[in-house]
GROMACS .gro file of C-alpha atoms in nm:
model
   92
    1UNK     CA    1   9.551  10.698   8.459
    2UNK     CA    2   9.266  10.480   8.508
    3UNK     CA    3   8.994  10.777   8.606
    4UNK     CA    4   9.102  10.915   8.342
    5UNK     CA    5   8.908  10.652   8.089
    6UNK     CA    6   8.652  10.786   8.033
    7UNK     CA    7   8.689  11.134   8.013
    8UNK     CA    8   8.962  11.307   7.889
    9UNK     CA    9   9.002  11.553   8.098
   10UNK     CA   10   8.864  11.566   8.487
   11UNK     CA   11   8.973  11.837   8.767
   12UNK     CA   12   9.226  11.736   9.054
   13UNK     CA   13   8.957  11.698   9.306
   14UNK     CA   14   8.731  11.449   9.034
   15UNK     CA   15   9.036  11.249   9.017
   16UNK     CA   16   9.114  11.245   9.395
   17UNK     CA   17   8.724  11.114   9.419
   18UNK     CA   18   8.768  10.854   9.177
   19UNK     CA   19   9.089  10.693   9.318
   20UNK     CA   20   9.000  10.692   9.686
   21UNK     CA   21   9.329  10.953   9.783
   22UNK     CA   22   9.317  11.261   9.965
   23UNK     CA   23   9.276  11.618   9.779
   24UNK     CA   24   9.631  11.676   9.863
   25UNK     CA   25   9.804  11.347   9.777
   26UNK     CA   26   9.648  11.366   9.438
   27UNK     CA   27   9.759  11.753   9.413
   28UNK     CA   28  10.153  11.668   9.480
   29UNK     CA   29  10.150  11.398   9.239
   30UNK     CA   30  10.045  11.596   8.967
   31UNK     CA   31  10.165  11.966   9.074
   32UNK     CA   32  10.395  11.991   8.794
   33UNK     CA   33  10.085  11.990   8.533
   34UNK     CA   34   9.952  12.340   8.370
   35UNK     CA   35   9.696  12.539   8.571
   36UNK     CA   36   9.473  12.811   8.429
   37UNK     CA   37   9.416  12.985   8.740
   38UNK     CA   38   9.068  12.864   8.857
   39UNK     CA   39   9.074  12.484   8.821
   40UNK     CA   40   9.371  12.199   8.735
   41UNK     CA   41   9.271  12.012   8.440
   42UNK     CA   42   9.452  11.676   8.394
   43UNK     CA   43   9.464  11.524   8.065
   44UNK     CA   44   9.729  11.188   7.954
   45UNK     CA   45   9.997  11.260   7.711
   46UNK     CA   46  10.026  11.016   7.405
   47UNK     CA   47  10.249  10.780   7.648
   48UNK     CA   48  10.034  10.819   7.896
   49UNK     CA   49   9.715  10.745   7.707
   50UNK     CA   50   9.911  10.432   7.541
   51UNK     CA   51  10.043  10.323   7.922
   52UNK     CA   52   9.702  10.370   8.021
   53UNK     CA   53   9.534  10.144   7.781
   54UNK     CA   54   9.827   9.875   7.825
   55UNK     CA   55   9.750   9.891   8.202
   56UNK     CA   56   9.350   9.855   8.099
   57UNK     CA   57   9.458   9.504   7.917
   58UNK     CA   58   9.699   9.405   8.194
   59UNK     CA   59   9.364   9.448   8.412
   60UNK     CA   60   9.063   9.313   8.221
   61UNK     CA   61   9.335   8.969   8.187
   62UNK     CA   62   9.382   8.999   8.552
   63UNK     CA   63   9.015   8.980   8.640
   64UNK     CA   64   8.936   8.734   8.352
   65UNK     CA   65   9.187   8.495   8.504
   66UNK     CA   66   9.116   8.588   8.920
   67UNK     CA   67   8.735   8.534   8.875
   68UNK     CA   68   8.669   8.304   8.579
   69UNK     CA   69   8.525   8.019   8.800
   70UNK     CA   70   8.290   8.291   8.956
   71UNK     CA   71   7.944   8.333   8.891
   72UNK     CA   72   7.818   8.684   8.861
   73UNK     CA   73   7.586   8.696   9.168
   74UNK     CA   74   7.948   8.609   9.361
   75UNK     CA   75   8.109   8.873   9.169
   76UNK     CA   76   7.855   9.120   9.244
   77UNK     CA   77   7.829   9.054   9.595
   78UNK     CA   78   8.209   9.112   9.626
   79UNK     CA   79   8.198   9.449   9.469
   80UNK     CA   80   7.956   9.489   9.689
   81UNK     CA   81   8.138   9.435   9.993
   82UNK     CA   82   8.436   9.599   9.817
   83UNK     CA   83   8.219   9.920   9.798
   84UNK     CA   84   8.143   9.879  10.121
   85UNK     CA   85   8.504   9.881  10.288
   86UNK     CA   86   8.555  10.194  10.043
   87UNK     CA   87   8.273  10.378  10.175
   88UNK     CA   88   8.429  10.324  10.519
   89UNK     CA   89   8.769  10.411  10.437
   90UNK     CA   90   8.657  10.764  10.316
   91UNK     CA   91   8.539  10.797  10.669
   92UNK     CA   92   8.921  10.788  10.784
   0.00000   0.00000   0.00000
């Protein structure tokens, strides 16, 4: 739900790249959705747009409270290192 705030609609394999999942994990868990023939475009429903930005609340709270004593040179360098592990997970 998250990938998809931005942009309202992205293809199966834009939203497997955002969320750090596999092609085919991404695929089953939205296999049920409409597909024109050439390319799976995933868009929220009402609900899901309104779970979506209840989720995006839920987070930004969640940070504000986890890191409100940080600086943002720590907060940076953890993303940083965060980015890091990601890149190596991928490798997997």
């Amino acid at each position: 739900m998250m990938s998809l705030y931005e942009d309202k609609y992205l293809s199966v394999s834009e939203i497997a790249q955002f969320s750090a999942q596999k092609l085919n994990t991404i695929t089953k868990v939205i296999q049920r959705m409409l597909n024109d023939g050439r390319v799976t475009e995933v868009c929220l429903t009402e609900k899901g747009d309104n779970l979506r930005n209840e989720a995006f609340v839920e987070a930004r709270n969640l940070f504000d409270n986890s890191f409100s004593e940080s600086t943002q040179k720590e907060i940076d360098t953890f993303n940083g290192m965060l980015s890091a592990v990601l890149k190596k997970l991928r490798k997997l």
